[in-house]
mmCIF file of C-alpha atoms in Angstrom:
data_model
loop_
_atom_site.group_PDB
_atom_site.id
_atom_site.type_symbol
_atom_site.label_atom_id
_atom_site.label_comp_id
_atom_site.label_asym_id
_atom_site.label_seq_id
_atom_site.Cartn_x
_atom_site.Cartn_y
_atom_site.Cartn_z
ATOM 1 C CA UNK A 1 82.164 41.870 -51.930
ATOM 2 C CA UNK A 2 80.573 41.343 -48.600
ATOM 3 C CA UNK A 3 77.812 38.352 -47.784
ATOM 4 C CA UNK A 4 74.772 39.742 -46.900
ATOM 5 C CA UNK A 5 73.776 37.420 -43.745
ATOM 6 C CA UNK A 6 70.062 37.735 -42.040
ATOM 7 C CA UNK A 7 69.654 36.935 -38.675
ATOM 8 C CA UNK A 8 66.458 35.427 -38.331
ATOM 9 C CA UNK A 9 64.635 35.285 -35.284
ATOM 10 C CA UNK A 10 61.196 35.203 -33.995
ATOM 11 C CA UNK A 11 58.594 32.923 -34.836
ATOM 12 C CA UNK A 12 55.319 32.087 -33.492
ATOM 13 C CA UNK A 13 55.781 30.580 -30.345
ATOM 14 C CA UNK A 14 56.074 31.687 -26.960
ATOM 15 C CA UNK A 15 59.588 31.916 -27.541
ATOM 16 C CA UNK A 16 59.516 35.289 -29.441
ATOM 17 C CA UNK A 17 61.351 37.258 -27.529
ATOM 18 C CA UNK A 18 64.275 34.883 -26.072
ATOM 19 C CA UNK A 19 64.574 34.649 -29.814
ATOM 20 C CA UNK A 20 65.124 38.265 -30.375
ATOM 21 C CA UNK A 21 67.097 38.776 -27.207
ATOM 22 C CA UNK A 22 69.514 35.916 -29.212
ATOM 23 C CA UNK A 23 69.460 37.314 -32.239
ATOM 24 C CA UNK A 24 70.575 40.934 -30.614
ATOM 25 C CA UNK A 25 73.250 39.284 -29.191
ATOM 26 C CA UNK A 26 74.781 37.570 -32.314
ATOM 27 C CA UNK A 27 74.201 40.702 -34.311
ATOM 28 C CA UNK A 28 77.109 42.095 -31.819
ATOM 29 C CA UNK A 29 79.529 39.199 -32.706
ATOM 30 C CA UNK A 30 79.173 38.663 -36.366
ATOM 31 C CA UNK A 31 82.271 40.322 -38.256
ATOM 32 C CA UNK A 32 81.207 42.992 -39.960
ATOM 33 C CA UNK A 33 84.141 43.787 -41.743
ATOM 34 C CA UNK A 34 83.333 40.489 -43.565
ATOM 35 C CA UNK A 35 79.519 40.657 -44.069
ATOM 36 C CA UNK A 36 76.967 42.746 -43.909
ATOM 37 C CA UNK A 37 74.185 41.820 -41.509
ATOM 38 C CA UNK A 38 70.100 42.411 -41.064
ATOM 39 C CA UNK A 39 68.132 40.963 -38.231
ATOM 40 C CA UNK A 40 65.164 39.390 -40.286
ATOM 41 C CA UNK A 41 61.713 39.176 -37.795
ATOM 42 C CA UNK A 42 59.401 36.335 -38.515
ATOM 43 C CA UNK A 43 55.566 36.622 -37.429
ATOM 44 C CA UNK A 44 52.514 34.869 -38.504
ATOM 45 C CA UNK A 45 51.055 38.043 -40.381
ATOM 46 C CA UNK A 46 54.637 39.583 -41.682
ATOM 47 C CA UNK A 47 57.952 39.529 -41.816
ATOM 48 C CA UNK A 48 60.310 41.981 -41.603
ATOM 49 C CA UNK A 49 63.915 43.478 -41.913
ATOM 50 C CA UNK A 50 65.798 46.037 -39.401
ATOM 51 C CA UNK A 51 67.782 48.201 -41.354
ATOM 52 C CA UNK A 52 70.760 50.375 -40.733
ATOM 53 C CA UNK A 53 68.847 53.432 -40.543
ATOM 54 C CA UNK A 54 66.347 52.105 -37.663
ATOM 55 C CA UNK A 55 63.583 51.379 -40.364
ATOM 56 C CA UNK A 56 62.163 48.182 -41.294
ATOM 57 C CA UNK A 57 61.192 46.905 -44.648
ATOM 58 C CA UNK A 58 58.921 43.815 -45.636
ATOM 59 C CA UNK A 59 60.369 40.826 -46.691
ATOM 60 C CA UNK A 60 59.816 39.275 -50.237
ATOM 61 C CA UNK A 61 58.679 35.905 -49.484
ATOM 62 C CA UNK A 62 58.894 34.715 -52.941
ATOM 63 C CA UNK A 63 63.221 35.148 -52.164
ATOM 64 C CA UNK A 64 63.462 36.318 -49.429
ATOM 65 C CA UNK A 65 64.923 39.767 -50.540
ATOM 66 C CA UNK A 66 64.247 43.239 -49.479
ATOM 67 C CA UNK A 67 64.543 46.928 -50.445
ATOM 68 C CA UNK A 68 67.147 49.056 -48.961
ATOM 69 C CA UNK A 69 68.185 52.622 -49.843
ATOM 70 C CA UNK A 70 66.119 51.496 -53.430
ATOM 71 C CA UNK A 71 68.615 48.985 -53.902
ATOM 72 C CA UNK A 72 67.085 44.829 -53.684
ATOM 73 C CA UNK A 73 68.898 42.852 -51.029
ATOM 74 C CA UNK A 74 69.501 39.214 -51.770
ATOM 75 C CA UNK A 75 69.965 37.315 -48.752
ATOM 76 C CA UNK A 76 73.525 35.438 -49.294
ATOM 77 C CA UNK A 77 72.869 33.021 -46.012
ATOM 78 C CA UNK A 78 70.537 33.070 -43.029
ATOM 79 C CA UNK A 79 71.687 32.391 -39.420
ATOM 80 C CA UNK A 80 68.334 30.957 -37.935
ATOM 81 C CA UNK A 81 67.883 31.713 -34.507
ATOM 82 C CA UNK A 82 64.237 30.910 -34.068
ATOM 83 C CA UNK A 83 63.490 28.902 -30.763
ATOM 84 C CA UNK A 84 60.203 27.291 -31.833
ATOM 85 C CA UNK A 85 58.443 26.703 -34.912
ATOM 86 C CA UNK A 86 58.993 27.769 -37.824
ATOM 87 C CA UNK A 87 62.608 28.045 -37.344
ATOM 88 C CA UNK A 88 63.287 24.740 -35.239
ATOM 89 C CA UNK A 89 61.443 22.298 -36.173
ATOM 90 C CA UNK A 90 61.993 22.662 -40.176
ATOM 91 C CA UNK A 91 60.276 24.516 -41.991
ATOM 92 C CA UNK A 92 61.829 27.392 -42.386
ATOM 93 C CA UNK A 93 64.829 24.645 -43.459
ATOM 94 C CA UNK A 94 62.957 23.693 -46.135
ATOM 95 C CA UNK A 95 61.694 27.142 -47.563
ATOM 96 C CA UNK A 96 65.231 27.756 -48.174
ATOM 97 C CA UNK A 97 66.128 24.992 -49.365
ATOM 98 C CA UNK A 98 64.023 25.352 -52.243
ATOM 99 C CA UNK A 99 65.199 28.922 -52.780
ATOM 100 C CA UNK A 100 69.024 27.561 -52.310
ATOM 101 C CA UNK A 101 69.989 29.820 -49.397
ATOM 102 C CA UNK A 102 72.452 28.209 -47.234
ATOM 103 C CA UNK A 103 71.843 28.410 -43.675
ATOM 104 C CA UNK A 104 73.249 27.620 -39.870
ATOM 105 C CA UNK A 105 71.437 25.017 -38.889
ATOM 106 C CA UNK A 106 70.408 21.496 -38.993
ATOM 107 C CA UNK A 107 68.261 20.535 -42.303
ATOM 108 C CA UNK A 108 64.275 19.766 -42.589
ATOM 109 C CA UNK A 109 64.592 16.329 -41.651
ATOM 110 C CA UNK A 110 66.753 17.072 -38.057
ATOM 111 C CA UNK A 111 65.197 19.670 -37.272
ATOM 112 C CA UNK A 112 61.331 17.980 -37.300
ATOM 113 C CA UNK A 113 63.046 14.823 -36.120
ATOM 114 C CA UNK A 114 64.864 16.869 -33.026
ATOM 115 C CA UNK A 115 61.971 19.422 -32.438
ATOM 116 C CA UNK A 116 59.817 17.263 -30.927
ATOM 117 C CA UNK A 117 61.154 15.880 -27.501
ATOM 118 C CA UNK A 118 59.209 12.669 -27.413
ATOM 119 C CA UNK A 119 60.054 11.226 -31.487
ATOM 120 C CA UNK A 120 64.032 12.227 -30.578
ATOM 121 C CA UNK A 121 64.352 10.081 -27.589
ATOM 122 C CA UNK A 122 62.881 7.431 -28.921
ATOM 123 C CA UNK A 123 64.650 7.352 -31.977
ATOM 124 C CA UNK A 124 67.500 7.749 -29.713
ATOM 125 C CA UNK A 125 67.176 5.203 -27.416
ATOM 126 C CA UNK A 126 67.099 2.607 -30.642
ATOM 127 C CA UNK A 127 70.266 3.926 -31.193
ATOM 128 C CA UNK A 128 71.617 3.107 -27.476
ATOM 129 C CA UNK A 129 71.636 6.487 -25.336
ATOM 130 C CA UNK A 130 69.621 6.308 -22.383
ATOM 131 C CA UNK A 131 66.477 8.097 -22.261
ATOM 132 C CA UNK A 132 63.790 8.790 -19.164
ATOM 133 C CA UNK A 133 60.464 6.139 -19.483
ATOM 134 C CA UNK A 134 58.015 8.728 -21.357
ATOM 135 C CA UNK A 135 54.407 8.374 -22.254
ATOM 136 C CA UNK A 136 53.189 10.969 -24.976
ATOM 137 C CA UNK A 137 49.791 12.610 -25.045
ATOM 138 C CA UNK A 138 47.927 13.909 -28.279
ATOM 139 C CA UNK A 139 45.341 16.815 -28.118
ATOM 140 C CA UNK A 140 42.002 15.514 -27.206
ATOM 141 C CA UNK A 141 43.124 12.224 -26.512
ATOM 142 C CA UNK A 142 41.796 11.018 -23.304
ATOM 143 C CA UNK A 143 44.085 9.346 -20.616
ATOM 144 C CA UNK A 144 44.551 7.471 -16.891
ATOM 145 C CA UNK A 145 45.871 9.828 -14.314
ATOM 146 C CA UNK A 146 46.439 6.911 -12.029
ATOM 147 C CA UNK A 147 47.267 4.576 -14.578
ATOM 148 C CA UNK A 148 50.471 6.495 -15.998
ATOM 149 C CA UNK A 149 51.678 7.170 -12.356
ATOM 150 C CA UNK A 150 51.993 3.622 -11.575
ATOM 151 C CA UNK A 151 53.780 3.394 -14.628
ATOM 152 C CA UNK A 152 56.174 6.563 -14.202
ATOM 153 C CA UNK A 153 56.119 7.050 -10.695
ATOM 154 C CA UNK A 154 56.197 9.991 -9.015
ATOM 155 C CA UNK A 155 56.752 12.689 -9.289
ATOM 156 C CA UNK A 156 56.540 13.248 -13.397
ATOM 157 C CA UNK A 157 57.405 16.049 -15.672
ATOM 158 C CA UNK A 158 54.500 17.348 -18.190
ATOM 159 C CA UNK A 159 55.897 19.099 -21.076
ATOM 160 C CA UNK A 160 55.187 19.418 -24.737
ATOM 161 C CA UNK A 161 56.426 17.919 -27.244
ATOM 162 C CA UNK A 162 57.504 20.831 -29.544
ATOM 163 C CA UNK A 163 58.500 23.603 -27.414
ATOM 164 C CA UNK A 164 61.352 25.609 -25.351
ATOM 165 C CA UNK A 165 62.558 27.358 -23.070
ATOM 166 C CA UNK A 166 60.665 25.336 -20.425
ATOM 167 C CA UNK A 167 57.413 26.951 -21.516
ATOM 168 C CA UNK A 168 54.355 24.743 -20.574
ATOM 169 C CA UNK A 169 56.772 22.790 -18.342
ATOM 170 C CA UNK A 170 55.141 20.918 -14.717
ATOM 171 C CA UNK A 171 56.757 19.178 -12.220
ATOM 172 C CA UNK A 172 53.530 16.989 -11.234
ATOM 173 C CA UNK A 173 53.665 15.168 -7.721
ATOM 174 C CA UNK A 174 50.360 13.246 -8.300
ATOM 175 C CA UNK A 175 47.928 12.303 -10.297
ATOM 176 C CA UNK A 176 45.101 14.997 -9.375
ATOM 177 C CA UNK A 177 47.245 17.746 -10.943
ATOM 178 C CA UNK A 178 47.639 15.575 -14.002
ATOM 179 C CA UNK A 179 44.534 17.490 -15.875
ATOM 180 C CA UNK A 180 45.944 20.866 -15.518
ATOM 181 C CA UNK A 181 49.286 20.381 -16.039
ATOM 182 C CA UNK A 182 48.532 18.544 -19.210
ATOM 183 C CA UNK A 183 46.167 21.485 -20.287
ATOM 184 C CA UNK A 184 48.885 24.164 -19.890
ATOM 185 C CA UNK A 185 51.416 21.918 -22.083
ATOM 186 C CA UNK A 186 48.708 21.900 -24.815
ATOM 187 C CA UNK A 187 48.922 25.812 -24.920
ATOM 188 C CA UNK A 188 51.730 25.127 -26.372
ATOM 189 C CA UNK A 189 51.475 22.812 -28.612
ATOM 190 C CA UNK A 190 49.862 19.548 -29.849
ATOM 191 C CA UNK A 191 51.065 16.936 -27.911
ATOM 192 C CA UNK A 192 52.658 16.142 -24.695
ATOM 193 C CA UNK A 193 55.187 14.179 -22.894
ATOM 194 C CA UNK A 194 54.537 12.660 -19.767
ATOM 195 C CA UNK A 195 57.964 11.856 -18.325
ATOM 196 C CA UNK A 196 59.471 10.002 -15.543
ATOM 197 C CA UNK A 197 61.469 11.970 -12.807
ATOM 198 C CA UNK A 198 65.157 11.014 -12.523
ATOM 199 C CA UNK A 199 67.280 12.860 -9.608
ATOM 200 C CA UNK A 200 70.509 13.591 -9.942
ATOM 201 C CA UNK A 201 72.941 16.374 -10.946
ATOM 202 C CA UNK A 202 71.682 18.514 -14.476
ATOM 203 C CA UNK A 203 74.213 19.188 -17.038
ATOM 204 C CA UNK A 204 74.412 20.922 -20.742
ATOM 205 C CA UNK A 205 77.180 20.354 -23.326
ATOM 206 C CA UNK A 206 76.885 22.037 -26.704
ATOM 207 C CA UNK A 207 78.864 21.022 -29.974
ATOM 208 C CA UNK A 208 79.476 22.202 -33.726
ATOM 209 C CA UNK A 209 81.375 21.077 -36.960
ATOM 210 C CA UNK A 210 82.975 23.416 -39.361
ATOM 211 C CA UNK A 211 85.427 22.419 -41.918
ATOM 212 C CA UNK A 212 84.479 18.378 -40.748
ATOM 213 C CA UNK A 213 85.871 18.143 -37.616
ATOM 214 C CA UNK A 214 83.276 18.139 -34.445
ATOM 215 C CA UNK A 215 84.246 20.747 -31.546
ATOM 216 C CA UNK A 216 82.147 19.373 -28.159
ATOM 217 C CA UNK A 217 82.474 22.191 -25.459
ATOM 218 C CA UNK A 218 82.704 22.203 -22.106
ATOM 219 C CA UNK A 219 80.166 20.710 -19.873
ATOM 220 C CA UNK A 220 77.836 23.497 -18.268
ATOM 221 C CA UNK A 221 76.578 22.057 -14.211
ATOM 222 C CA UNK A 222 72.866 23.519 -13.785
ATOM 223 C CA UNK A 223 72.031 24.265 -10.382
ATOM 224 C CA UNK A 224 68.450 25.477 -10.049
ATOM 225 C CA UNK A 225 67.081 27.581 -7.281
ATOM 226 C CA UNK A 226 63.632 26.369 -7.993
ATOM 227 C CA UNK A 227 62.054 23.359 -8.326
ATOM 228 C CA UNK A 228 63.381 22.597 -11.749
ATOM 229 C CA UNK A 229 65.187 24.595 -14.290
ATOM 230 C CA UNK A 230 62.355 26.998 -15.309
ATOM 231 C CA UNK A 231 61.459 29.495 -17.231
ATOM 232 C CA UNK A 232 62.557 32.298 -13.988
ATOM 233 C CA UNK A 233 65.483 30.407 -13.515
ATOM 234 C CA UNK A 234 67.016 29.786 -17.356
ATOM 235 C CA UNK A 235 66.253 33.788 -18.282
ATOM 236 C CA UNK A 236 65.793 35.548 -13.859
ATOM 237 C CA UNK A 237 69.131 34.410 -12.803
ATOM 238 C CA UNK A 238 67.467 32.208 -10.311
ATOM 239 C CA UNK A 239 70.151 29.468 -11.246
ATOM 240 C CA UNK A 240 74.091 28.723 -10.812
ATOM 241 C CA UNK A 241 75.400 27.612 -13.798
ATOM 242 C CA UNK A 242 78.929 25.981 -13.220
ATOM 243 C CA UNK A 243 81.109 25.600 -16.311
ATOM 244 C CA UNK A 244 83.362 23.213 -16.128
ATOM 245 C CA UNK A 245 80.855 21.314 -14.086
ATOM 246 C CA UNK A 246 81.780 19.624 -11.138
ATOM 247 C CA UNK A 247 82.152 15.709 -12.203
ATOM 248 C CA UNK A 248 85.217 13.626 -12.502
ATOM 249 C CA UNK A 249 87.424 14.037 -15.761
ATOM 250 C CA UNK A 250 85.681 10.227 -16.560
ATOM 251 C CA UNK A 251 82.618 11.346 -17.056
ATOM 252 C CA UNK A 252 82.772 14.751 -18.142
ATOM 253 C CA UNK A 253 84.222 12.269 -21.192
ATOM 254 C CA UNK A 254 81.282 10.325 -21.288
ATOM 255 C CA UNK A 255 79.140 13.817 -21.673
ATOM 256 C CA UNK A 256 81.015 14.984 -24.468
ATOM 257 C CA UNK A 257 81.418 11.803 -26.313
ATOM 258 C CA UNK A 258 77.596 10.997 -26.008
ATOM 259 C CA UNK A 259 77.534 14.865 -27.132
ATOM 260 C CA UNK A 260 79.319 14.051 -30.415
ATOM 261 C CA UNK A 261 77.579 10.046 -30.646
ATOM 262 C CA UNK A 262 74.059 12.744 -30.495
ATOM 263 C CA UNK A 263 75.118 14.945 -33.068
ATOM 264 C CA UNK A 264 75.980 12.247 -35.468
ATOM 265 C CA UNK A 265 73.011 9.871 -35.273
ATOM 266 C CA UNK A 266 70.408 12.952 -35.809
ATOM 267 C CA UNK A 267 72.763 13.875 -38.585
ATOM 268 C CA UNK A 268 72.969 17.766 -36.751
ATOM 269 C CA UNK A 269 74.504 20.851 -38.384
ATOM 270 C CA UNK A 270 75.774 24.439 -37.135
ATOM 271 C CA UNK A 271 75.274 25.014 -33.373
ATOM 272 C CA UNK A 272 73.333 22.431 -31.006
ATOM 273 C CA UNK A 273 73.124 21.623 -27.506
ATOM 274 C CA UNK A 274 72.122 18.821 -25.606
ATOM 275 C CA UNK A 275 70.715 18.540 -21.766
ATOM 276 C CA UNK A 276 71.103 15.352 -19.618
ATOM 277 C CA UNK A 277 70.432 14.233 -15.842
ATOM 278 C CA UNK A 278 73.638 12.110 -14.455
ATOM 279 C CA UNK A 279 71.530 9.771 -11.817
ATOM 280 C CA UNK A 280 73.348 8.267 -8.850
ATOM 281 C CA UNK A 281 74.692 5.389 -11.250
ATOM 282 C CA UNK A 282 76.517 7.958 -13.582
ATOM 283 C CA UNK A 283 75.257 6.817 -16.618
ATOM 284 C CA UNK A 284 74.398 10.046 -18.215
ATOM 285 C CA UNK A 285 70.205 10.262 -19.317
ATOM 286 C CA UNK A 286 69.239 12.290 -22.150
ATOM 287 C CA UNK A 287 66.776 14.826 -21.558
ATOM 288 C CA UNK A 288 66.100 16.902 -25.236
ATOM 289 C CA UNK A 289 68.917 17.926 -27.832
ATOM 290 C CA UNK A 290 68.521 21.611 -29.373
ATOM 291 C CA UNK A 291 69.399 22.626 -32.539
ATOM 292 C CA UNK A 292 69.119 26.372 -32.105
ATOM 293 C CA UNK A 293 69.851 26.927 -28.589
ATOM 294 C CA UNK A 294 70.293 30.205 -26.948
ATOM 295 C CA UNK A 295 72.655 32.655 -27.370
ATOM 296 C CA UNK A 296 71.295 35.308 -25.563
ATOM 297 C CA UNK A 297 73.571 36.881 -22.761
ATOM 298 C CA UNK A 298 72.638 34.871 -20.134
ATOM 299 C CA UNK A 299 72.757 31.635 -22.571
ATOM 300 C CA UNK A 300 74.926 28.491 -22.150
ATOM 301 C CA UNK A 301 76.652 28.014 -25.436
ATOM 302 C CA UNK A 302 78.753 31.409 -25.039
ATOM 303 C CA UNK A 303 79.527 30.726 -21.461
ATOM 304 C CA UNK A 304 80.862 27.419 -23.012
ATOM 305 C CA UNK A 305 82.281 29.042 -25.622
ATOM 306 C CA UNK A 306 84.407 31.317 -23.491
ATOM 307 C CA UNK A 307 85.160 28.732 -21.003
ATOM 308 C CA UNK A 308 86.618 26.871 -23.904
ATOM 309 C CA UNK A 309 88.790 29.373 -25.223
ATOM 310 C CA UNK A 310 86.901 30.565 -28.513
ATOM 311 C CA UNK A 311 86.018 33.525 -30.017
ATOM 312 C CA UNK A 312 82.409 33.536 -30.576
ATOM 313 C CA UNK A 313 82.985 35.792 -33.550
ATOM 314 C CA UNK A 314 85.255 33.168 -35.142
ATOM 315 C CA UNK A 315 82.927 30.542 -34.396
ATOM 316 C CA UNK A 316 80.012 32.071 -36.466
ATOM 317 C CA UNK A 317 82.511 33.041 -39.255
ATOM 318 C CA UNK A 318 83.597 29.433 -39.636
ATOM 319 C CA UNK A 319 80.463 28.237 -39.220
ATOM 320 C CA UNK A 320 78.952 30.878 -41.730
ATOM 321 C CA UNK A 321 81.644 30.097 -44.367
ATOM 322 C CA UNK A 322 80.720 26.565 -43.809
ATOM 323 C CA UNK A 323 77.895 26.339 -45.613
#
């Protein structure tokens, strides 16, 4: 008898429809021959189910089943493709949990702990990977322009905490522009990370583990035709994205060993991928992890995944059956 799998995507950030765009995409490489599969739509005032006959239905939420054809459908396991809360930083995780539905990703506590840029690097850099000198901001707090560029130079990066997709993002060059930039993170989200500017050469890696082994892909080069790797420029095409990228075989080593160090310490599960900065020194600098990256057309993790040699659709079995 087939698995019923939901592929559940959406949420209630700003993220909504790079999460749909992903979920449409894995949809077309999920066997199935093995499982039967729903794209599941979560929104702040309902959620519902695609079904096969271009209808939706309304999703239980007291177990997550739904009516089709008069029959009740009893989600088997969910693959959560949700950039943004509630399917990234959590909570989602732990509804399920507590209705015992297995699931791709990683559990309540990595997923809050990873989901919010600023808490992740620091717990990171405890653990010994390098992270950029960051100063975080909370709503309605007040701060010192001039104050935090003399202590992260310039220019800085203004991002929230808890977001993707480089929503809310600013390259700041001084301290005037501090206000505003600051104001447009906190449309998307609570708090803010002030972060110091590193140049150098941008790279991706992503990474799995099914059946207990870790699989750490190949290293994606990001080459931005705008200032920084934007919103235009991660979904436009305004962007060459070089996999394998273009470093010596000893450090591409060091990427995908700090890759698999990452995925360990935040105790990760399913899919994640992790963005660094390689500075002049080539000492690799951590810039966020993500634990439900992409995988739209245009994403990084099947690029890597093809550059690698793997079928995507016997990735997401393995990984499915690997609950």
């Amino acid at each position: 008898m087939k698995k019923n799998v939901a592929i559940v995507a959406g949420g209630y950030s700003s993220e909504y429809e790079v999460s749909v765009r992903s979920a449409r995409n894995l949809y077309d490489f999920i066997d199935r021959d093995r499982y039967d599969v729903y794209i599941l739509l979560i929104e702040r005032d309902r959620w519902l189910v695609q079904l096969p006959d271009g209808e939706t239905a309304p999703v239980d939420r007291n177990d997550f089943s739904f009516m089709s054809d008069r029959v009740r459908v009893q989600i088997d396991f969910a693959y959560i493709t949700i950039h943004g809360t509630p399917g990234e930083n959590g909570l989602l995780q732990g509804y399920l949990d507590m209705l015992g539905i297995p699931y791709s990703t990683c559990n309540t506590l990595a997923s809050a702990l990873t989901f919010n840029k600023y808490a992740c690097n620091l717990f990171l850099k405890t653990a010994g990977i390098r992270v950029s000198d960051a100063v975080r901001l909370r709503r309605h707090e007040p701060f010192d322009g001039d104050g935090l560029i003399a202590r992260l130079g310039q220019p800085v990066f203004v991002k929230p905490s808890d977001s993707g997709s480089s929503f809310g993002v600013s390259r700041v060059q001084d301290a005037s522009q501090l206000r505003t930039a600051v104001d447009m993170a906190l449309g998307e989200g609570d708090e803010v990370m002030v972060e110091r500017f590193i140049p150098g050469v941008e790279v991706t890696c992503g990474c799995f583990r099914t059946k207990g082994e870790i699989t750490v892909l190949p290293v994606t080069e990001v080459v931005s035709a705008n200032v920084f790797f934007d919103y235009d420029a991660k979904y436009n095409g305004a962007v060459q994205e070089i996999t394998p990228a273009r470093l010596s075989p000893e450090l591409t080593a060091k990427v995908r060993q700090t890759t698999a160090t990452i995925y360990d310490l935040v105790g990760a599960k399913g899919i994640i991928r992790i963005d660094y900065i390689i500075p002049e020194d080539g000492d690799p600098v951590l810039l966020e992890v993500n634990t439900t990256p992409g995988m739209t057309g245009t994403s990084f993790i099947p690029q890597q995944m093809r550059a690698a040699g793997l079928n995507l659709k016997d990735v997401l079995t393995e990984i499915i059956e690997n609950e």
